[in-house]
Coordinates of C-alpha atoms in Angstrom, one line a residue:
M12 CA 190.0 254.3 -66.5
L13 CA 192.4 257.1 -67.2
D14 CA 193.1 257.8 -70.9
E15 CA 196.7 257.8 -72.1
K16 CA 197.1 261.6 -72.0
L17 CA 195.9 261.9 -68.4
R18 CA 198.0 258.9 -67.4
Q19 CA 201.1 260.6 -68.8
L20 CA 200.3 263.8 -66.9
L21 CA 200.0 262.0 -63.6
M22 CA 203.3 260.1 -63.9
P23 CA 206.4 261.1 -61.9
V24 CA 208.9 263.4 -63.5
R25 CA 212.4 264.7 -62.7
L26 CA 213.0 268.4 -62.2
A27 CA 216.6 269.2 -61.7
S28 CA 217.7 267.0 -58.7
L29 CA 214.1 266.5 -57.5
T30 CA 211.4 264.0 -58.3
L31 CA 207.8 265.3 -58.6
R32 CA 204.9 262.8 -58.2
N33 CA 203.2 264.3 -61.4
R34 CA 203.5 267.0 -64.0
V35 CA 200.9 269.3 -62.4
F36 CA 202.0 272.4 -60.4
V37 CA 200.3 275.3 -58.7
P38 CA 201.9 278.5 -60.1
G39 CA 202.6 281.5 -57.9
H40 CA 199.5 283.6 -57.4
T41 CA 198.7 286.3 -54.8
T42 CA 196.5 285.3 -51.9
N43 CA 196.9 288.3 -49.6
F44 CA 197.0 285.8 -46.7
G45 CA 200.1 287.4 -45.2
L46 CA 200.5 289.6 -42.1
H47 CA 203.3 292.1 -41.7
N48 CA 204.7 290.7 -44.9
E49 CA 205.1 287.2 -43.4
P50 CA 203.1 284.0 -44.1
T51 CA 200.4 283.1 -41.6
A52 CA 198.9 279.8 -40.4
R53 CA 196.1 280.6 -42.8
L54 CA 198.5 280.5 -45.8
A55 CA 200.1 277.3 -44.5
A56 CA 196.7 275.6 -44.3
Y57 CA 195.9 276.9 -47.8
H58 CA 199.0 275.4 -49.4
A59 CA 198.6 272.2 -47.3
E60 CA 195.2 271.6 -48.7
R61 CA 196.5 271.8 -52.3
A62 CA 199.4 269.4 -51.4
R63 CA 196.8 267.1 -49.8
G64 CA 194.9 267.2 -53.0
G65 CA 197.8 265.6 -54.9
V66 CA 199.6 268.3 -56.8
G67 CA 203.3 267.6 -57.6
L68 CA 204.8 271.1 -57.2
I69 CA 203.7 274.3 -55.5
I70 CA 205.3 277.6 -56.2
T71 CA 204.6 280.3 -53.7
E72 CA 203.3 283.7 -54.5
A73 CA 205.9 286.4 -55.0
I74 CA 208.1 286.9 -52.0
R75 CA 209.5 290.5 -52.0
V76 CA 213.2 290.7 -51.3
H77 CA 213.3 294.4 -50.2
P78 CA 210.9 296.7 -48.3
T79 CA 210.7 299.0 -51.4
S80 CA 208.8 296.2 -53.0
A81 CA 206.5 295.4 -50.1
G82 CA 203.5 297.3 -51.5
R83 CA 201.1 296.3 -48.7
S84 CA 201.5 294.5 -45.4
I85 CA 199.4 291.5 -46.5
S86 CA 201.8 290.6 -49.2
L87 CA 204.8 288.3 -48.6
G88 CA 208.4 289.4 -48.1
S89 CA 211.6 288.3 -46.5
F90 CA 213.6 291.3 -45.3
T91 CA 215.2 289.9 -42.2
D92 CA 216.0 286.5 -40.7
A93 CA 213.1 286.9 -38.4
S94 CA 210.8 285.8 -41.2
I95 CA 212.4 282.3 -41.5
P96 CA 210.2 280.5 -38.8
A97 CA 207.0 281.6 -40.6
Y98 CA 208.2 280.2 -43.9
Q99 CA 209.3 277.0 -42.2
R100 CA 205.6 276.4 -41.1
V101 CA 204.6 276.6 -44.8
T102 CA 207.2 274.2 -46.1
R103 CA 206.5 271.7 -43.3
A104 CA 202.8 271.8 -44.1
V105 CA 203.4 271.1 -47.8
H106 CA 206.1 268.4 -47.3
E107 CA 203.7 266.6 -44.9
H108 CA 201.5 265.7 -47.8
G109 CA 204.2 264.7 -50.3
A110 CA 204.5 267.8 -52.5
V111 CA 207.5 269.8 -53.5
I112 CA 207.6 273.6 -52.9
F113 CA 209.6 276.3 -54.5
A114 CA 209.9 279.9 -53.3
Q115 CA 209.3 282.6 -55.9
I116 CA 211.5 285.7 -55.1
M117 CA 211.2 289.0 -56.8
H118 CA 211.1 292.8 -56.6
A119 CA 207.9 294.4 -58.0
G120 CA 209.7 297.6 -59.2
R121 CA 207.5 300.5 -60.3
Q122 CA 204.1 299.1 -59.5
A123 CA 205.0 298.6 -55.8
N124 CA 202.9 301.0 -53.7
G125 CA 205.4 303.4 -52.2
D126 CA 202.9 304.5 -49.5
A127 CA 203.9 301.5 -47.4
T128 CA 207.5 302.7 -47.0
R129 CA 206.8 306.4 -47.8
T130 CA 209.2 306.3 -50.6
A131 CA 208.9 306.3 -54.4
A132 CA 208.8 303.0 -56.1
W133 CA 212.0 301.8 -57.8
S134 CA 212.4 301.1 -61.5
S135 CA 214.9 301.2 -64.3
S136 CA 213.5 304.6 -65.6
P137 CA 211.0 307.2 -64.4
V138 CA 208.1 305.6 -66.4
A139 CA 204.8 305.1 -64.6
W140 CA 203.0 301.8 -65.1
A141 CA 199.6 303.4 -65.7
T142 CA 198.1 306.8 -66.4
G143 CA 197.9 308.6 -63.1
A144 CA 200.2 306.3 -61.3
H145 CA 203.2 307.5 -59.3
V146 CA 206.3 308.1 -61.3
P147 CA 209.0 305.7 -60.0
H148 CA 212.5 306.6 -58.9
A149 CA 215.1 305.7 -61.5
M150 CA 217.6 303.5 -59.6
G151 CA 221.2 304.5 -59.1
R152 CA 224.2 302.2 -58.7
R153 CA 223.8 302.0 -54.9
D154 CA 220.1 301.1 -55.3
I155 CA 221.0 298.3 -57.8
T156 CA 223.6 296.9 -55.4
T157 CA 221.0 297.0 -52.6
V158 CA 218.5 295.0 -54.7
V159 CA 221.1 292.4 -55.8
D160 CA 222.2 291.9 -52.1
A161 CA 218.5 291.6 -51.1
F162 CA 218.0 288.8 -53.6
A163 CA 221.0 286.9 -52.2
A164 CA 219.8 287.3 -48.6
A165 CA 216.3 286.2 -49.5
A166 CA 217.7 283.1 -51.3
R167 CA 219.7 282.1 -48.2
R168 CA 216.6 282.5 -45.9
M169 CA 214.4 280.4 -48.2
Q170 CA 217.0 277.6 -48.1
R171 CA 217.1 277.8 -44.3
A172 CA 213.3 277.7 -44.3
G173 CA 213.2 274.4 -46.0
F174 CA 212.2 275.2 -49.6
D175 CA 213.2 272.7 -52.3
G176 CA 214.0 275.3 -54.9
L177 CA 213.8 278.9 -56.0
E178 CA 212.1 280.7 -58.9
I179 CA 213.4 284.1 -60.0
H180 CA 210.6 286.2 -61.3
A181 CA 211.8 288.1 -64.4
G182 CA 208.3 288.5 -66.0
H183 CA 204.9 290.2 -65.5
G184 CA 206.5 293.6 -65.7
H185 CA 208.3 293.4 -62.4
L186 CA 211.7 295.0 -61.7
L187 CA 213.9 292.6 -63.7
Q188 CA 211.6 292.8 -66.7
Q189 CA 211.6 296.6 -66.4
F190 CA 215.3 296.5 -66.9
L191 CA 215.1 293.9 -69.7
S192 CA 212.4 295.7 -71.7
P193 CA 213.2 298.7 -74.0
H194 CA 209.6 299.8 -73.3
T195 CA 210.5 300.7 -69.7
N196 CA 214.3 300.9 -69.8
H197 CA 215.4 304.3 -71.1
R198 CA 218.8 304.4 -69.4
D199 CA 222.0 305.4 -71.1
D200 CA 224.4 303.8 -68.6
D201 CA 225.7 300.3 -68.3
Y202 CA 222.2 299.0 -67.5
G203 CA 220.4 300.4 -70.6
G204 CA 220.6 300.5 -74.3
S205 CA 221.9 297.3 -75.8
L206 CA 220.5 293.9 -74.9
A207 CA 223.6 293.0 -73.0
N208 CA 223.3 296.1 -70.8
R209 CA 219.6 295.5 -70.2
M210 CA 220.4 291.9 -69.1
R211 CA 223.1 293.1 -66.7
L212 CA 220.9 293.3 -63.6
T213 CA 219.3 289.9 -64.2
R214 CA 222.8 288.4 -64.5
E215 CA 223.9 290.0 -61.3
V216 CA 220.9 288.7 -59.5
L217 CA 221.5 285.2 -60.8
D218 CA 225.1 285.3 -59.8
A219 CA 224.2 286.4 -56.3
V220 CA 221.4 283.8 -55.9
Y221 CA 223.6 280.9 -57.1
A222 CA 226.4 282.0 -54.8
A223 CA 224.0 282.2 -51.8
G224 CA 223.1 278.5 -51.8
D225 CA 222.7 275.3 -53.8
L226 CA 219.0 275.1 -54.4
P227 CA 217.7 274.5 -58.0
V228 CA 216.8 277.8 -59.6
G229 CA 214.1 278.3 -62.2
L230 CA 213.3 281.4 -64.2
R231 CA 209.9 282.9 -64.9
V232 CA 209.6 285.1 -68.0
S233 CA 206.9 286.9 -70.0
A234 CA 207.2 285.6 -73.5
D235 CA 205.4 288.7 -74.9
E236 CA 204.7 292.0 -73.2
F237 CA 202.0 293.0 -75.7
L238 CA 203.4 296.6 -75.6
P239 CA 204.7 298.8 -78.4
G240 CA 208.4 298.7 -78.3
G241 CA 208.4 296.0 -75.6
L242 CA 209.7 292.5 -75.5
D243 CA 208.3 290.0 -78.0
P244 CA 208.9 286.2 -78.2
D245 CA 212.0 286.5 -80.4
A246 CA 213.6 288.8 -77.9
V247 CA 212.7 286.7 -74.8
V248 CA 213.9 283.5 -76.5
E249 CA 217.3 285.3 -77.1
I250 CA 217.4 286.4 -73.4
V251 CA 216.7 282.8 -72.2
A252 CA 219.2 281.3 -74.6
Q253 CA 222.0 283.6 -73.3
L254 CA 221.1 283.1 -69.6
R255 CA 220.9 279.3 -70.1
A256 CA 224.3 279.2 -71.7
D257 CA 225.8 280.8 -68.5
Y258 CA 223.6 279.4 -65.7
P259 CA 222.3 275.9 -64.9
L260 CA 218.6 276.8 -65.0
A261 CA 216.3 274.2 -63.6
Y262 CA 213.5 275.3 -65.9
V263 CA 211.9 278.2 -67.7
H264 CA 208.4 279.1 -66.6
V265 CA 206.7 280.7 -69.6
S266 CA 204.0 283.3 -68.9
H267 CA 203.2 286.6 -70.8
S268 CA 202.2 290.2 -70.3
A269 CA 203.4 293.1 -68.3
Y270 CA 202.0 294.9 -65.3
H271 CA 200.8 297.8 -67.4
G272 CA 197.6 299.8 -67.4
S273 CA 196.4 298.3 -70.8
W274 CA 195.1 295.2 -72.4
S275 CA 198.4 293.5 -71.5
L276 CA 197.5 293.2 -67.9
A277 CA 194.1 291.7 -68.7
T278 CA 195.8 288.8 -70.5
Q279 CA 197.8 287.9 -67.4
M280 CA 194.6 286.7 -65.7
A281 CA 192.6 285.7 -68.8
D282 CA 189.0 285.6 -67.9
M283 CA 186.0 283.7 -69.4
S284 CA 186.0 286.0 -72.5
F285 CA 189.2 284.2 -73.6
G286 CA 189.2 280.7 -74.9
H287 CA 190.9 277.7 -73.5
A288 CA 194.7 278.0 -73.2
P289 CA 194.9 281.1 -75.4
F290 CA 198.7 281.5 -74.9
R291 CA 199.8 277.9 -75.2
H292 CA 201.8 278.8 -78.3
H293 CA 204.3 280.7 -76.2
A294 CA 205.3 277.6 -74.2
A295 CA 205.3 275.6 -77.4
R296 CA 207.8 278.0 -78.9
F297 CA 210.2 277.6 -75.9
S298 CA 209.8 273.8 -76.0
R299 CA 211.0 273.8 -79.6
E300 CA 213.8 276.2 -79.0
F301 CA 215.1 274.4 -75.8
P302 CA 214.2 270.7 -76.1
D303 CA 216.4 269.7 -73.2
L304 CA 215.2 272.5 -70.8
P305 CA 212.0 271.8 -68.8
V306 CA 209.2 274.3 -69.9
L307 CA 206.4 275.2 -67.5
A308 CA 203.1 276.4 -69.1
V309 CA 200.3 278.4 -67.5
C310 CA 197.2 280.5 -68.1
R311 CA 193.6 279.4 -68.6
L312 CA 194.3 275.6 -68.4
D313 CA 190.9 275.0 -67.0
S314 CA 191.0 271.3 -66.4
L315 CA 193.4 268.4 -66.3
P316 CA 192.3 266.8 -69.6
E317 CA 192.9 270.2 -71.3
A318 CA 196.2 270.6 -69.6
A319 CA 197.2 267.1 -70.6
E320 CA 196.9 268.1 -74.2
L321 CA 200.0 270.4 -73.9
V322 CA 202.1 267.6 -72.4
A323 CA 201.0 265.0 -74.9
A324 CA 201.7 267.5 -77.8
G325 CA 205.2 268.2 -76.4
E326 CA 204.4 271.8 -75.8
A327 CA 205.2 271.7 -72.1
D328 CA 206.8 269.5 -69.5
L329 CA 204.8 270.7 -66.6
V330 CA 201.4 272.5 -66.6
G331 CA 200.2 275.0 -64.0
L332 CA 196.6 275.4 -62.9
A333 CA 196.2 278.2 -60.3
R334 CA 192.6 279.2 -60.4
P335 CA 191.4 275.6 -60.9
H336 CA 193.2 274.7 -57.7
I337 CA 191.6 277.6 -55.9
A338 CA 188.2 276.2 -57.1
D339 CA 189.0 272.6 -56.2
P340 CA 192.2 271.7 -54.4
Y341 CA 191.6 268.0 -54.9
L342 CA 191.3 268.0 -58.6
V343 CA 194.5 265.9 -59.1
R344 CA 193.5 263.3 -56.5
K345 CA 190.0 263.0 -57.9
A346 CA 191.4 262.4 -61.4
A347 CA 193.9 259.8 -60.1
E348 CA 191.1 258.0 -58.3
G349 CA 188.7 258.0 -61.3
R350 CA 186.5 260.7 -59.7
Q351 CA 187.2 263.4 -62.2
H352 CA 183.5 264.0 -62.8
Q353 CA 183.3 265.2 -59.2
T354 CA 185.8 268.1 -59.9
R355 CA 184.4 271.6 -59.3
A356 CA 185.2 273.7 -62.3
C357 CA 186.7 277.1 -62.3
L358 CA 184.5 279.7 -64.0
A359 CA 187.4 282.0 -65.0
C360 CA 185.1 284.8 -63.7
N361 CA 188.0 286.4 -61.7
Q362 CA 185.5 287.7 -59.1
G363 CA 186.8 286.1 -55.9
C364 CA 190.5 285.9 -56.8
I365 CA 191.8 288.6 -59.0
A366 CA 189.2 291.2 -58.2
R367 CA 189.8 290.9 -54.5
V368 CA 193.6 291.0 -55.0
E369 CA 193.3 294.3 -56.9
A370 CA 191.2 295.6 -54.0
S371 CA 194.0 294.5 -51.5
L372 CA 191.7 291.9 -50.0
P373 CA 192.4 288.2 -49.2
I374 CA 191.2 286.0 -52.1
T375 CA 188.1 283.8 -52.0
C376 CA 186.3 281.9 -54.7
V377 CA 182.8 282.0 -56.2
V378 CA 182.6 278.2 -56.4
N379 CA 184.7 277.3 -53.3
P380 CA 183.7 279.1 -50.0
E381 CA 186.4 277.2 -48.1
V382 CA 189.3 279.2 -49.7
G383 CA 191.3 280.8 -46.9
A384 CA 189.3 279.1 -44.2
E385 CA 190.5 275.5 -44.7
R386 CA 191.1 274.8 -41.0
E387 CA 187.7 276.2 -39.9
W388 CA 185.7 274.2 -42.6
R389 CA 187.6 271.0 -41.8
S390 CA 186.4 271.1 -38.2
A391 CA 182.9 271.9 -39.3
W392 CA 182.3 268.5 -41.0
R393 CA 182.2 266.5 -37.8
Q394 CA 179.2 264.3 -37.7
P395 CA 176.5 265.6 -35.2
T396 CA 175.2 263.3 -32.5
S397 CA 171.6 264.2 -33.4
P398 CA 171.0 265.0 -37.1
R399 CA 168.5 267.9 -37.8
R400 CA 165.9 268.2 -40.4
V401 CA 166.7 271.1 -42.7
L402 CA 164.5 272.7 -45.4
V403 CA 166.1 274.8 -48.1
V404 CA 163.8 277.0 -50.2
G405 CA 165.3 277.9 -53.5
G406 CA 167.5 275.9 -55.9
G407 CA 169.9 278.6 -57.0
P408 CA 173.6 278.6 -56.2
A409 CA 173.1 279.7 -52.6
G410 CA 170.4 277.1 -52.0
L411 CA 172.3 274.3 -53.6
A412 CA 175.5 275.1 -51.6
A413 CA 173.5 275.4 -48.4
A414 CA 171.8 272.1 -48.9
T415 CA 175.0 270.2 -49.8
A416 CA 176.9 271.7 -46.8
A417 CA 174.1 270.7 -44.4
R418 CA 174.0 267.2 -45.8
R419 CA 177.7 266.9 -45.7
A420 CA 177.6 267.9 -42.0
G421 CA 175.3 264.9 -41.4
H422 CA 171.8 266.5 -41.4
R423 CA 168.7 265.4 -43.4
V424 CA 168.0 268.0 -46.1
T425 CA 165.1 268.8 -48.4
L426 CA 165.5 271.4 -51.1
A427 CA 162.4 272.9 -52.8
E428 CA 162.5 274.8 -56.1
A429 CA 159.5 276.5 -57.6
A430 CA 160.9 276.2 -61.2
D431 CA 161.2 273.0 -63.2
D432 CA 165.0 273.2 -63.1
L433 CA 167.8 274.1 -60.7
G434 CA 170.1 277.1 -61.2
G435 CA 168.1 280.2 -60.2
Q436 CA 169.2 283.4 -61.8
V437 CA 172.3 281.8 -63.2
R438 CA 170.0 280.3 -65.8
V439 CA 169.4 283.8 -67.0
A440 CA 173.0 284.9 -66.9
V441 CA 174.3 282.0 -69.1
R442 CA 172.0 283.2 -71.9
V443 CA 174.2 286.3 -72.3
P444 CA 176.7 285.7 -75.0
G445 CA 180.2 285.0 -73.6
R446 CA 178.9 284.1 -70.1
E447 CA 178.2 280.4 -70.7
R448 CA 180.8 279.3 -68.2
L449 CA 178.7 280.6 -65.4
G450 CA 176.5 277.6 -65.9
L451 CA 179.3 275.3 -64.7
L452 CA 178.6 276.7 -61.2
T453 CA 175.1 275.4 -60.9
R454 CA 175.9 272.2 -62.9
D455 CA 178.5 271.2 -60.4
L456 CA 176.4 272.3 -57.4
A457 CA 173.4 270.3 -58.6
A458 CA 175.6 267.2 -59.2
E459 CA 177.1 267.5 -55.7
A460 CA 173.6 267.9 -54.1
R461 CA 172.3 264.8 -55.9
A462 CA 175.5 262.8 -55.0
A463 CA 175.0 263.9 -51.3
D464 CA 171.5 262.4 -51.4
V465 CA 169.7 265.7 -50.9
E466 CA 166.0 265.3 -51.4
I467 CA 165.1 267.7 -54.3
L468 CA 161.6 268.9 -55.1
L469 CA 161.2 270.7 -58.4
G470 CA 158.2 272.7 -59.4
H471 CA 157.2 272.9 -55.7
W472 CA 156.0 276.1 -54.1
V473 CA 156.6 276.2 -50.3
T474 CA 153.8 277.6 -48.2
A475 CA 153.8 278.8 -44.6
A476 CA 151.6 275.9 -43.6
E477 CA 154.0 273.4 -45.1
V478 CA 156.8 274.9 -43.0
R479 CA 154.7 274.8 -39.8
D480 CA 153.6 271.3 -40.3
G481 CA 156.9 269.9 -41.7
D482 CA 158.6 269.4 -38.4
Y483 CA 161.8 271.1 -39.7
H484 CA 164.4 272.2 -37.2
D485 CA 165.9 274.7 -39.6
V486 CA 164.6 276.6 -42.7
V487 CA 167.0 278.3 -45.1
L488 CA 165.5 280.9 -47.4
A489 CA 167.5 281.1 -50.6
T490 CA 164.9 282.6 -52.9
G491 CA 167.2 285.3 -54.3
S492 CA 165.9 288.7 -55.5
R493 CA 164.0 290.3 -58.3
P494 CA 165.6 292.9 -60.7
A495 CA 164.5 296.4 -60.2
R496 CA 163.5 298.6 -63.1
R497 CA 163.9 302.4 -62.9
D498 CA 162.2 304.3 -65.7
L499 CA 163.9 307.2 -67.3
P500 CA 161.6 310.3 -67.4
G501 CA 161.2 311.3 -71.0
G502 CA 163.6 308.5 -72.2
P503 CA 163.2 305.2 -74.0
P504 CA 161.5 302.3 -72.3
V505 CA 163.7 300.6 -69.7
L506 CA 164.0 296.8 -69.5
D507 CA 165.0 294.9 -66.4
L508 CA 167.6 292.1 -66.7
R509 CA 165.2 289.3 -67.5
Q510 CA 163.3 291.3 -70.1
A511 CA 166.6 292.4 -71.8
V512 CA 167.8 288.7 -72.0
D513 CA 164.4 287.7 -73.3
V514 CA 164.7 290.3 -76.1
L515 CA 168.1 288.9 -77.0
D516 CA 166.7 285.3 -77.1
A517 CA 163.6 286.1 -79.0
P518 CA 163.6 285.1 -82.7
H519 CA 164.2 288.0 -85.1
P520 CA 160.9 289.7 -85.9
P521 CA 160.0 289.5 -89.6
H522 CA 160.1 292.8 -91.5
R523 CA 157.1 293.8 -93.5
R524 CA 156.7 296.5 -96.1
V525 CA 154.6 299.6 -95.3
R526 CA 153.3 302.3 -97.7
R527 CA 154.2 305.3 -95.6
P528 CA 157.1 305.8 -93.1
R529 CA 156.3 304.9 -89.6
R530 CA 158.1 306.0 -86.5
R531 CA 160.6 303.6 -85.3
R532 CA 159.6 301.6 -82.2
H533 CA 162.2 301.8 -79.4
L534 CA 163.1 298.6 -77.6
G535 CA 165.4 300.4 -75.2
G536 CA 169.0 301.4 -75.2
V537 CA 172.3 299.5 -75.3
L538 CA 175.5 301.0 -73.9
G539 CA 178.6 299.6 -75.4
R540 CA 182.1 300.5 -76.5
R541 CA 182.9 301.0 -80.1
G542 CA 185.4 298.5 -81.4
A543 CA 185.2 296.3 -78.2
G544 CA 185.1 292.6 -78.6
P545 CA 184.5 289.8 -76.1
A546 CA 187.8 290.6 -74.4
G547 CA 186.9 294.3 -74.0
S548 CA 183.3 294.7 -73.0
P549 CA 181.0 292.0 -71.6
G550 CA 178.0 293.5 -73.5
A551 CA 179.8 293.8 -76.8
P552 CA 178.6 290.4 -78.2
C553 CA 175.0 291.5 -77.5
L554 CA 175.2 294.6 -79.8
P555 CA 174.5 292.9 -83.1
D556 CA 171.3 291.2 -81.7
G557 CA 170.2 294.5 -80.2
E558 CA 170.8 296.3 -83.5
R559 CA 168.6 293.8 -85.4
R560 CA 165.9 294.5 -82.9
R561 CA 166.2 298.2 -83.4
A562 CA 167.6 299.1 -80.0
D563 CA 169.4 302.3 -79.7
H564 CA 173.2 301.9 -79.3
H565 CA 175.1 304.4 -77.2
L566 CA 178.7 303.8 -78.2
L567 CA 181.6 305.2 -76.2
P568 CA 184.9 306.0 -77.9
P569 CA 187.4 303.1 -77.9
R570 CA 190.2 303.1 -75.3
P571 CA 193.6 304.2 -76.5
A572 CA 195.9 301.3 -77.4
D573 CA 198.5 302.7 -75.0
P574 CA 196.9 304.7 -72.1
L575 CA 200.3 306.3 -71.4
R576 CA 200.3 307.9 -74.8
R577 CA 198.3 311.1 -74.6
T578 CA 199.9 313.3 -77.2
R579 CA 197.7 314.9 -79.8
D580 CA 198.9 315.5 -83.3
R581 CA 197.7 318.9 -84.5
R582 CA 199.6 318.9 -87.7
P583 CA 197.5 319.6 -90.8
S584 CA 196.3 316.6 -92.7
A585 CA 194.5 316.2 -96.0
A586 CA 192.5 313.3 -94.5
H587 CA 191.0 315.6 -91.9
G588 CA 189.8 318.6 -94.1
R589 CA 190.8 322.2 -94.0
R590 CA 191.4 322.3 -90.2
G591 CA 193.6 319.1 -90.2
G592 CA 194.9 317.5 -87.1
R593 CA 193.7 314.5 -85.1
R594 CA 192.2 316.7 -82.5
H595 CA 189.8 314.5 -80.7
G596 CA 191.0 311.0 -81.4
H597 CA 194.0 308.8 -80.5
P598 CA 197.1 309.4 -82.6
D599 CA 196.9 305.8 -83.9
R600 CA 193.3 306.3 -85.2
P601 CA 193.2 305.5 -89.0
A602 CA 192.9 308.5 -91.3
G603 CA 189.4 309.4 -92.5
R604 CA 187.5 308.3 -89.4
R605 CA 185.6 311.3 -88.1
R606 CA 183.6 311.8 -84.9
P607 CA 180.1 313.2 -84.9
P608 CA 180.1 317.0 -84.6
R609 CA 180.3 318.7 -81.3
R610 CA 179.2 322.3 -81.5
R611 CA 181.4 323.5 -78.7
R612 CA 184.5 322.0 -80.2
H613 CA 184.1 322.4 -84.0
R614 CA 184.2 326.1 -85.0
H615 CA 184.5 325.7 -88.8
R616 CA 181.6 326.2 -91.1
R617 CA 179.0 323.5 -91.6
R618 CA 176.8 322.7 -94.6
R619 CA 174.5 319.9 -95.6
C620 CA 176.0 317.1 -97.6
A621 CA 174.3 314.4 -99.6
G622 CA 171.2 314.5 -97.4
R623 CA 173.2 313.3 -94.3
G624 CA 172.4 316.2 -92.1
R625 CA 174.8 318.7 -90.6
H626 CA 178.3 317.7 -89.9
P627 CA 181.9 319.0 -90.4
V628 CA 182.7 319.8 -94.0
P629 CA 184.5 316.8 -95.5
P630 CA 187.4 317.2 -97.9
P631 CA 186.5 317.2 -101.6
G632 CA 185.7 313.8 -102.9
R633 CA 185.5 312.2 -99.5
C634 CA 181.8 312.6 -98.8
P635 CA 180.6 309.0 -98.1
P636 CA 177.4 307.8 -99.7
R637 CA 174.3 307.8 -97.7
A638 CA 173.6 304.7 -95.8
P639 CA 170.4 302.9 -96.7
D640 CA 167.5 303.1 -94.2
P641 CA 166.9 300.0 -92.2
P642 CA 163.8 298.0 -93.2
R643 CA 160.7 298.9 -91.4
R644 CA 158.1 296.8 -89.9

């Protein structure tokens, strides 16, 4: 039985002139399944599988409207009418299974790789997206006219290709947002300065797209750029309010962040270090501001029950699950049929999806090996005429997946695991703070193996004699590997992975008083980043436990808040002693925070101070008290 929230999520809903079979959609996400900037049969099969799984709406990944936005040949684009047949194959594949599909059209702007066209990337101003990135070309009037015409031409092609609607991407730091944001728009002409001028390009694009056809048009925005001097929720609400007053927007798709070499970009694909739905408040804000405009919400909605919370609370009209649909394209159908317990959970690990996109590779998935090979795997499940006996040795992720796949293909499978529980080395990984979601992988694989009627032997060591006498046709060795330990000559003791996790899990050793000082016993070293939390460094949550166990911490300096800001303030400052200046730190570092001395850098005199050893002379009255020694064992 479905609860009331889930039932409401799976009910049909109107979107502009269209009727969706439920409130769940697959938001646009890069797959890199294109070829020569056109969709392939591989991409059509990928979207067809999600439509077959029951989703109501699919929004394509960004379709570039002009070659200056192409970036790479495996991305999607629509530069000529020759691309229309390839997109028609995608729309037919999705419509065949009852889903609605929108085309997301955009220009990437400054982060487009100009190497593909041997030109500089285009942007509102010559401001690079990251330190060391190419400086973009500031667009002139002719360039702006070219882009506006390209949006109109792409909109006409998408309508001819059979799409049900369009989404204009004005978020994620792409070209339209680069004009909207004062962080990137430093122009002093009609397209810069005031909000009305910064909105001018977006208005011209919307005028051209509406004139090109009669498809419903939605708008995707970033509610907050998380950048100094950038767009915040108040500014984006004002932008949407003005655009909605002049254009019949079908919906507003509320995301966040900018494509910028800082923490902002990390929030766009929030990994397991973030909590569930960490940015739902943005969609809620737009729902309150525009109660009669459909609001689409996204980002780390890990499951349908969690996504249903937003709809039930009135924070969103539709909810988007991208990575969960990569992990399990049938999650909607399973929920509708009362098989929600069979859903394969997304880990939010970003290894097979986002990491491969950043490496310009086609996406895959840690928990779903069928991603991008849906046609090949569908033909592999044909029942064999003569089933084979298969022995799988090892009950980790690889062994569980192999056993389930062989059983699903119609063979008789036995899985042997030497430990008393399944999971392999994942059982070690989940003990690290902040990595608990990795356990969902083996939990789901073990459930699938048992549901497939795989014979599972726990606490069982497989011998060579057993293999010879077992009459097996195939034997799969999935015993994994052992961590290697490389000692440091003259350094502290080195722990391998298992030993390090054991130290973290061990109860805190009791401290005892001693009459004379004893040399501190080293348990190894921990490398971390000062000031980093769970969203910054995976090992950061381990540092307190390591400190209690007297492990040495080697802390790196924190990353600057804005990597593009490299200026050094050398003006004298009383908070920095006689020499003054924030010579070695970031300009935003609070006054009074000093780094340890570096002999080659600091040339002023040194002296001893309050028994703390040698360090730069502090200003009068600022010598901190000596920290107490840690208790000794």
